[in-house]
């Protein structure tokens, strides 16, 4: 139990052991609305709740809202991606079809991404025109979804850091997925230091040091690996 009465889903022994792997908690970017900040266009948030409590106990969460960073303020008018009749992708105002968004979202995203160092993963909001990853609707001028694309911020993030693992809130459907995510991020963070335990575990697990592959491990296998890990720690 944390001091504020909230509960982390990580076994205390596992958390303690993870913290021996990396002198500083690994840095993970999180969309600010998922971290509970009231930064959505309608002034609300989309907190991950207990998932957030668990992640905060183990990781350094870097909270960021690219639309606030671009000066759009809150509340603000909603935006969407539209494929124009000329075949161009354009960010437009939902309430003003055909009118392009005139805030510097791409420029601010490039600036922010260039300032970051040592990000180990990112947790972003699905379907957002800024933060979505393969889940953001690209609409025709008639309003039909023609494709699922990346939001402007995440597209820039992925281009700046091609090896960065990016998941959205739907990754955390079960408690073991949260534990698995934290363990994977720590193993990746500890790997460059060549720690003996990390190397042993990395060789035990079928992921070859690739966090994305680690997170893609089938459910039954990841359950078994987390249980083995926890039982080893006594
Ligand atoms: S831009 Fe991203 S962080 Fe900001 S409110 Fe939208 S989804 Fe959340």
CSV table of N, CA and C in Angstrom, one decimal, residues 68-167:
chain,number,residue,atom,x,y,z
A,68,UNK,N,-1.4,20.9,-25.9
A,68,UNK,CA,-1.2,22.0,-25.0
A,68,UNK,C,0.2,22.7,-25.3
A,69,UNK,N,1.2,21.8,-25.6
A,69,UNK,CA,2.5,22.3,-25.9
A,69,UNK,C,2.5,23.2,-27.2
A,70,UNK,N,1.5,23.0,-28.1
A,70,UNK,CA,1.4,23.8,-29.3
A,70,UNK,C,0.6,25.1,-29.0
A,71,UNK,N,0.2,25.3,-27.8
A,71,UNK,CA,-0.5,26.5,-27.4
A,71,UNK,C,-2.0,26.5,-27.7
A,72,UNK,N,-2.6,25.3,-27.8
A,72,UNK,CA,-4.1,25.2,-28.2
A,72,UNK,C,-5.0,25.5,-27.0
A,73,UNK,N,-4.4,25.4,-25.7
A,73,UNK,CA,-5.2,25.7,-24.6
A,73,UNK,C,-6.3,24.7,-24.3
A,74,UNK,N,-7.0,24.9,-23.2
A,74,UNK,CA,-8.1,24.0,-22.8
A,74,UNK,C,-9.2,24.8,-22.1
A,75,UNK,N,-10.5,24.6,-22.4
A,75,UNK,CA,-11.0,23.7,-23.5
A,75,UNK,C,-10.6,24.3,-24.9
A,76,UNK,N,-10.7,23.4,-25.9
A,76,UNK,CA,-10.3,23.8,-27.2
A,76,UNK,C,-11.3,23.1,-28.2
A,77,UNK,N,-11.3,23.6,-29.4
A,77,UNK,CA,-12.1,22.9,-30.4
A,77,UNK,C,-11.5,21.6,-30.8
A,78,UNK,N,-12.3,20.5,-31.0
A,78,UNK,CA,-11.7,19.2,-31.4
A,78,UNK,C,-11.2,19.3,-32.9
A,79,UNK,N,-10.2,18.5,-33.1
A,79,UNK,CA,-9.6,18.4,-34.5
A,79,UNK,C,-9.6,17.0,-35.0
A,80,UNK,N,-9.4,16.8,-36.3
A,80,UNK,CA,-9.4,15.5,-36.9
A,80,UNK,C,-8.6,15.5,-38.2
A,81,UNK,N,-8.1,14.3,-38.6
A,81,UNK,CA,-7.4,14.2,-39.8
A,81,UNK,C,-8.3,13.9,-41.0
A,82,UNK,N,-8.1,14.7,-42.1
A,82,UNK,CA,-9.0,14.5,-43.3
A,82,UNK,C,-8.1,14.3,-44.5
A,83,UNK,N,-8.5,13.4,-45.3
A,83,UNK,CA,-7.9,13.2,-46.7
A,83,UNK,C,-8.6,14.1,-47.6
A,84,UNK,N,-8.0,15.1,-48.2
A,84,UNK,CA,-8.7,16.1,-49.0
A,84,UNK,C,-8.9,15.4,-50.4
A,85,UNK,N,-9.7,16.1,-51.2
A,85,UNK,CA,-10.0,15.6,-52.5
A,85,UNK,C,-8.8,15.6,-53.4
A,86,UNK,N,-7.8,16.4,-53.0
A,86,UNK,CA,-6.5,16.4,-53.7
A,86,UNK,C,-5.5,15.3,-53.2
A,87,UNK,N,-6.0,14.5,-52.3
A,87,UNK,CA,-5.2,13.3,-51.8
A,87,UNK,C,-4.2,13.7,-50.7
A,88,UNK,N,-4.4,14.9,-50.1
A,88,UNK,CA,-3.5,15.4,-49.1
A,88,UNK,C,-4.1,15.1,-47.7
A,89,UNK,N,-3.2,14.7,-46.7
A,89,UNK,CA,-3.7,14.6,-45.3
A,89,UNK,C,-3.6,16.0,-44.7
A,90,UNK,N,-4.7,16.3,-44.0
A,90,UNK,CA,-4.7,17.7,-43.4
A,90,UNK,C,-5.4,17.6,-42.0
A,91,UNK,N,-4.9,18.3,-41.0
A,91,UNK,CA,-5.6,18.4,-39.8
A,91,UNK,C,-6.6,19.5,-39.9
A,92,UNK,N,-7.8,19.2,-39.6
A,92,UNK,CA,-8.9,20.2,-39.7
A,92,UNK,C,-9.7,20.3,-38.4
A,93,UNK,N,-10.4,21.4,-38.3
A,93,UNK,CA,-11.3,21.6,-37.2
A,93,UNK,C,-12.6,20.7,-37.4
A,94,UNK,N,-13.0,20.0,-36.4
A,94,UNK,CA,-14.2,19.2,-36.6
A,94,UNK,C,-15.4,20.0,-36.9
A,95,UNK,N,-15.5,21.2,-36.2
A,95,UNK,CA,-16.7,22.0,-36.4
A,95,UNK,C,-16.6,23.0,-37.6
A,96,UNK,N,-15.4,23.0,-38.3
A,96,UNK,CA,-15.2,23.8,-39.5
A,96,UNK,C,-14.6,23.0,-40.6
A,97,UNK,N,-15.4,22.1,-41.2
A,97,UNK,CA,-14.9,21.2,-42.2
A,97,UNK,C,-14.2,22.0,-43.3
A,98,UNK,N,-13.0,21.5,-43.7
A,98,UNK,CA,-12.2,22.2,-44.8
A,98,UNK,C,-11.3,23.2,-44.3
A,99,UNK,N,-11.3,23.6,-43.0
A,99,UNK,CA,-10.4,24.6,-42.5
A,99,UNK,C,-9.3,23.9,-41.7
A,100,UNK,N,-8.1,24.2,-42.2
A,100,UNK,CA,-6.9,23.6,-41.6
A,100,UNK,C,-6.6,24.2,-40.2
A,101,UNK,N,-6.1,23.3,-39.3
A,101,UNK,CA,-5.7,23.7,-38.0
A,101,UNK,C,-4.4,24.5,-38.1
A,102,UNK,N,-4.4,25.7,-37.5
A,102,UNK,CA,-3.2,26.6,-37.7
A,102,UNK,C,-2.4,26.8,-36.5
A,103,UNK,N,-2.3,25.7,-35.6
A,103,UNK,CA,-1.4,25.7,-34.5
A,103,UNK,C,-0.1,24.9,-34.9
A,104,UNK,N,1.0,25.2,-34.4
A,104,UNK,CA,2.3,24.5,-34.8
A,104,UNK,C,2.5,23.2,-34.2
A,105,UNK,N,1.6,22.2,-34.4
A,105,UNK,CA,1.6,20.9,-33.8
A,105,UNK,C,2.9,20.2,-34.2
A,106,UNK,N,3.2,20.2,-35.6
A,106,UNK,CA,4.3,19.4,-36.0
A,106,UNK,C,5.6,20.0,-35.6
A,107,UNK,N,5.7,21.3,-35.6
A,107,UNK,CA,7.0,22.0,-35.2
A,107,UNK,C,7.2,21.8,-33.8
A,108,UNK,N,6.2,21.9,-32.9
A,108,UNK,CA,6.4,21.7,-31.5
A,108,UNK,C,6.7,20.3,-31.2
A,109,UNK,N,6.1,19.3,-31.9
A,109,UNK,CA,6.4,17.9,-31.7
A,109,UNK,C,7.9,17.7,-32.0
A,110,UNK,N,8.4,18.2,-33.1
A,110,UNK,CA,9.8,18.0,-33.5
A,110,UNK,C,10.7,18.6,-32.4
A,111,UNK,N,10.4,19.8,-32.0
A,111,UNK,CA,11.2,20.4,-31.0
A,111,UNK,C,11.2,19.6,-29.7
A,112,UNK,N,10.0,19.2,-29.2
A,112,UNK,CA,10.0,18.4,-28.0
A,112,UNK,C,10.7,17.1,-28.1
A,113,UNK,N,10.5,16.4,-29.2
A,113,UNK,CA,11.2,15.1,-29.3
A,113,UNK,C,12.7,15.2,-29.3
A,114,UNK,N,13.2,16.3,-30.0
A,114,UNK,CA,14.6,16.5,-30.0
A,114,UNK,C,15.2,16.8,-28.6
A,115,UNK,N,14.4,17.3,-27.7
A,115,UNK,CA,14.9,17.6,-26.4
A,115,UNK,C,15.0,16.4,-25.5
A,116,UNK,N,14.4,15.3,-25.8
A,116,UNK,CA,14.3,14.1,-24.9
A,116,UNK,C,15.5,13.2,-25.1
A,117,UNK,N,15.9,12.7,-23.9
A,117,UNK,CA,17.0,11.7,-24.0
A,117,UNK,C,16.5,10.5,-23.1
A,118,UNK,N,17.0,9.4,-23.4
A,118,UNK,CA,16.8,8.2,-22.6
A,118,UNK,C,15.4,7.8,-22.3
A,119,UNK,N,14.5,8.0,-23.3
A,119,UNK,CA,13.1,7.5,-23.1
A,119,UNK,C,13.2,6.0,-23.4
A,120,UNK,N,12.6,5.2,-22.5
A,120,UNK,CA,12.6,3.7,-22.7
A,120,UNK,C,11.4,3.2,-23.3
A,121,UNK,N,10.3,3.9,-23.2
A,121,UNK,CA,9.0,3.5,-23.9
A,121,UNK,C,8.0,4.6,-23.8
A,122,UNK,N,6.9,4.5,-24.5
A,122,UNK,CA,5.9,5.5,-24.5
A,122,UNK,C,4.5,4.9,-24.3
A,123,UNK,N,3.7,5.5,-23.5
A,123,UNK,CA,2.3,5.0,-23.4
A,123,UNK,C,1.4,6.2,-23.8
A,124,UNK,N,0.7,6.0,-24.9
A,124,UNK,CA,0.0,7.1,-25.5
A,124,UNK,C,-1.5,6.8,-25.7
A,125,UNK,N,-2.3,7.8,-25.9
A,125,UNK,CA,-3.7,7.7,-26.0
A,125,UNK,C,-4.1,7.3,-27.4
A,126,UNK,N,-4.9,6.2,-27.4
A,126,UNK,CA,-5.3,5.7,-28.7
A,126,UNK,C,-6.3,6.7,-29.4
A,127,UNK,N,-6.3,6.7,-30.7
A,127,UNK,CA,-7.3,7.4,-31.6
A,127,UNK,C,-7.1,8.9,-31.6
A,128,UNK,N,-6.3,9.4,-30.8
A,128,UNK,CA,-6.1,10.9,-30.8
A,128,UNK,C,-5.4,11.4,-32.1
A,129,UNK,N,-5.9,12.5,-32.6
A,129,UNK,CA,-5.2,13.1,-33.8
A,129,UNK,C,-3.8,13.5,-33.6
A,130,UNK,N,-3.4,13.6,-32.3
A,130,UNK,CA,-2.0,13.9,-32.0
A,130,UNK,C,-1.3,12.7,-31.4
A,131,UNK,N,-1.9,11.9,-30.5
A,131,UNK,CA,-1.2,10.9,-29.8
A,131,UNK,C,-1.4,9.5,-30.3
A,132,UNK,N,-2.4,9.2,-31.2
A,132,UNK,CA,-2.7,7.9,-31.6
A,132,UNK,C,-1.6,7.2,-32.3
A,133,UNK,N,-1.5,5.8,-32.2
A,133,UNK,CA,-0.5,5.0,-33.0
A,133,UNK,C,-1.3,4.0,-33.7
A,134,UNK,N,-1.4,4.1,-35.0
A,134,UNK,CA,-2.1,3.2,-35.9
A,134,UNK,C,-3.6,3.1,-35.6
A,135,UNK,N,-4.1,4.0,-34.8
A,135,UNK,CA,-5.5,4.0,-34.4
A,135,UNK,C,-6.3,5.3,-34.7
A,136,UNK,N,-5.6,6.2,-35.3
A,136,UNK,CA,-6.2,7.6,-35.5
A,136,UNK,C,-7.0,7.5,-36.8
A,137,UNK,N,-8.3,7.8,-36.8
A,137,UNK,CA,-9.0,7.8,-38.1
A,137,UNK,C,-8.6,8.9,-39.0
A,138,UNK,N,-8.4,8.5,-40.3
A,138,UNK,CA,-8.2,9.4,-41.4
A,138,UNK,C,-9.5,9.4,-42.1
A,139,UNK,N,-10.2,10.6,-42.2
A,139,UNK,CA,-11.5,10.6,-42.7
A,139,UNK,C,-11.5,11.2,-44.1
A,140,UNK,N,-12.5,10.7,-44.9
A,140,UNK,CA,-12.7,11.3,-46.2
A,140,UNK,C,-13.5,12.7,-46.0
A,141,UNK,N,-13.6,13.5,-47.0
A,141,UNK,CA,-14.3,14.8,-46.8
A,141,UNK,C,-15.8,14.5,-46.5
A,142,UNK,N,-16.2,13.3,-46.8
A,142,UNK,CA,-17.6,12.9,-46.5
A,142,UNK,C,-17.8,12.4,-45.0
A,143,UNK,N,-16.6,12.2,-44.4
A,143,UNK,CA,-16.7,11.8,-43.0
A,143,UNK,C,-16.5,10.3,-42.8
A,144,UNK,N,-16.2,9.5,-43.8
A,144,UNK,CA,-16.0,8.1,-43.7
A,144,UNK,C,-14.5,7.8,-43.3
A,145,UNK,N,-14.3,6.8,-42.5
A,145,UNK,CA,-12.9,6.4,-42.2
A,145,UNK,C,-12.3,5.7,-43.4
A,146,UNK,N,-11.2,6.2,-43.9
A,146,UNK,CA,-10.5,5.6,-45.1
A,146,UNK,C,-9.3,4.9,-44.7
A,147,UNK,N,-8.7,5.2,-43.5
A,147,UNK,CA,-7.5,4.5,-43.0
A,147,UNK,C,-7.3,4.8,-41.5
A,148,UNK,N,-6.4,4.0,-40.9
A,148,UNK,CA,-6.1,4.3,-39.5
A,148,UNK,C,-4.6,4.7,-39.5
A,149,UNK,N,-4.3,5.8,-39.0
A,149,UNK,CA,-2.9,6.4,-39.1
A,149,UNK,C,-2.4,6.7,-37.7
A,150,UNK,N,-1.1,7.3,-37.7
A,150,UNK,CA,-0.5,7.8,-36.5
A,150,UNK,C,-0.9,9.3,-36.3
A,151,UNK,N,-1.1,9.7,-35.1
A,151,UNK,CA,-1.3,11.1,-34.8
A,151,UNK,C,0.0,11.9,-35.1
A,152,UNK,N,-0.1,13.2,-35.2
A,152,UNK,CA,1.1,14.0,-35.6
A,152,UNK,C,2.2,13.9,-34.6
A,153,UNK,N,1.9,13.9,-33.4
A,153,UNK,CA,3.0,13.8,-32.4
A,153,UNK,C,3.7,12.5,-32.4
A,154,UNK,N,2.9,11.4,-32.4
A,154,UNK,CA,3.4,10.1,-32.3
A,154,UNK,C,4.2,9.7,-33.6
A,155,UNK,N,3.7,10.3,-34.7
A,155,UNK,CA,4.4,10.1,-36.0
A,155,UNK,C,5.8,10.7,-35.9
A,156,UNK,N,5.9,11.9,-35.3
A,156,UNK,CA,7.2,12.5,-35.1
A,156,UNK,C,8.1,11.8,-34.1
A,157,UNK,N,7.5,11.3,-33.0
A,157,UNK,CA,8.2,10.6,-32.0
A,157,UNK,C,8.8,9.3,-32.6
A,158,UNK,N,8.0,8.6,-33.4
A,158,UNK,CA,8.5,7.3,-34.0
A,158,UNK,C,9.6,7.6,-35.0
A,159,UNK,N,9.5,8.7,-35.7
A,159,UNK,CA,10.6,9.0,-36.7
A,159,UNK,C,11.8,9.4,-35.9
A,160,UNK,N,11.7,10.1,-34.8
A,160,UNK,CA,12.9,10.6,-34.1
A,160,UNK,C,13.6,9.4,-33.4
A,161,UNK,N,12.7,8.5,-32.8
A,161,UNK,CA,13.2,7.3,-32.1
A,161,UNK,C,12.7,6.0,-32.7
A,162,UNK,N,13.2,5.6,-33.8
A,162,UNK,CA,12.6,4.4,-34.5
A,162,UNK,C,12.6,3.1,-33.6
A,163,UNK,N,13.4,3.0,-32.6
A,163,UNK,CA,13.5,1.8,-31.8
A,163,UNK,C,12.6,1.9,-30.5
A,164,UNK,N,12.0,3.1,-30.3
A,164,UNK,CA,11.2,3.3,-29.1
A,164,UNK,C,9.9,2.4,-29.2
A,165,UNK,N,9.6,1.7,-28.1
A,165,UNK,CA,8.4,0.9,-28.0
A,165,UNK,C,7.2,1.8,-27.6
A,166,UNK,N,6.2,1.8,-28.4
A,166,UNK,CA,5.0,2.7,-28.1
A,166,UNK,C,3.8,1.8,-27.9
A,167,UNK,N,3.1,1.9,-26.8
A,167,UNK,CA,1.9,1.2,-26.6
A,167,UNK,C,0.8,2.2,-26.2
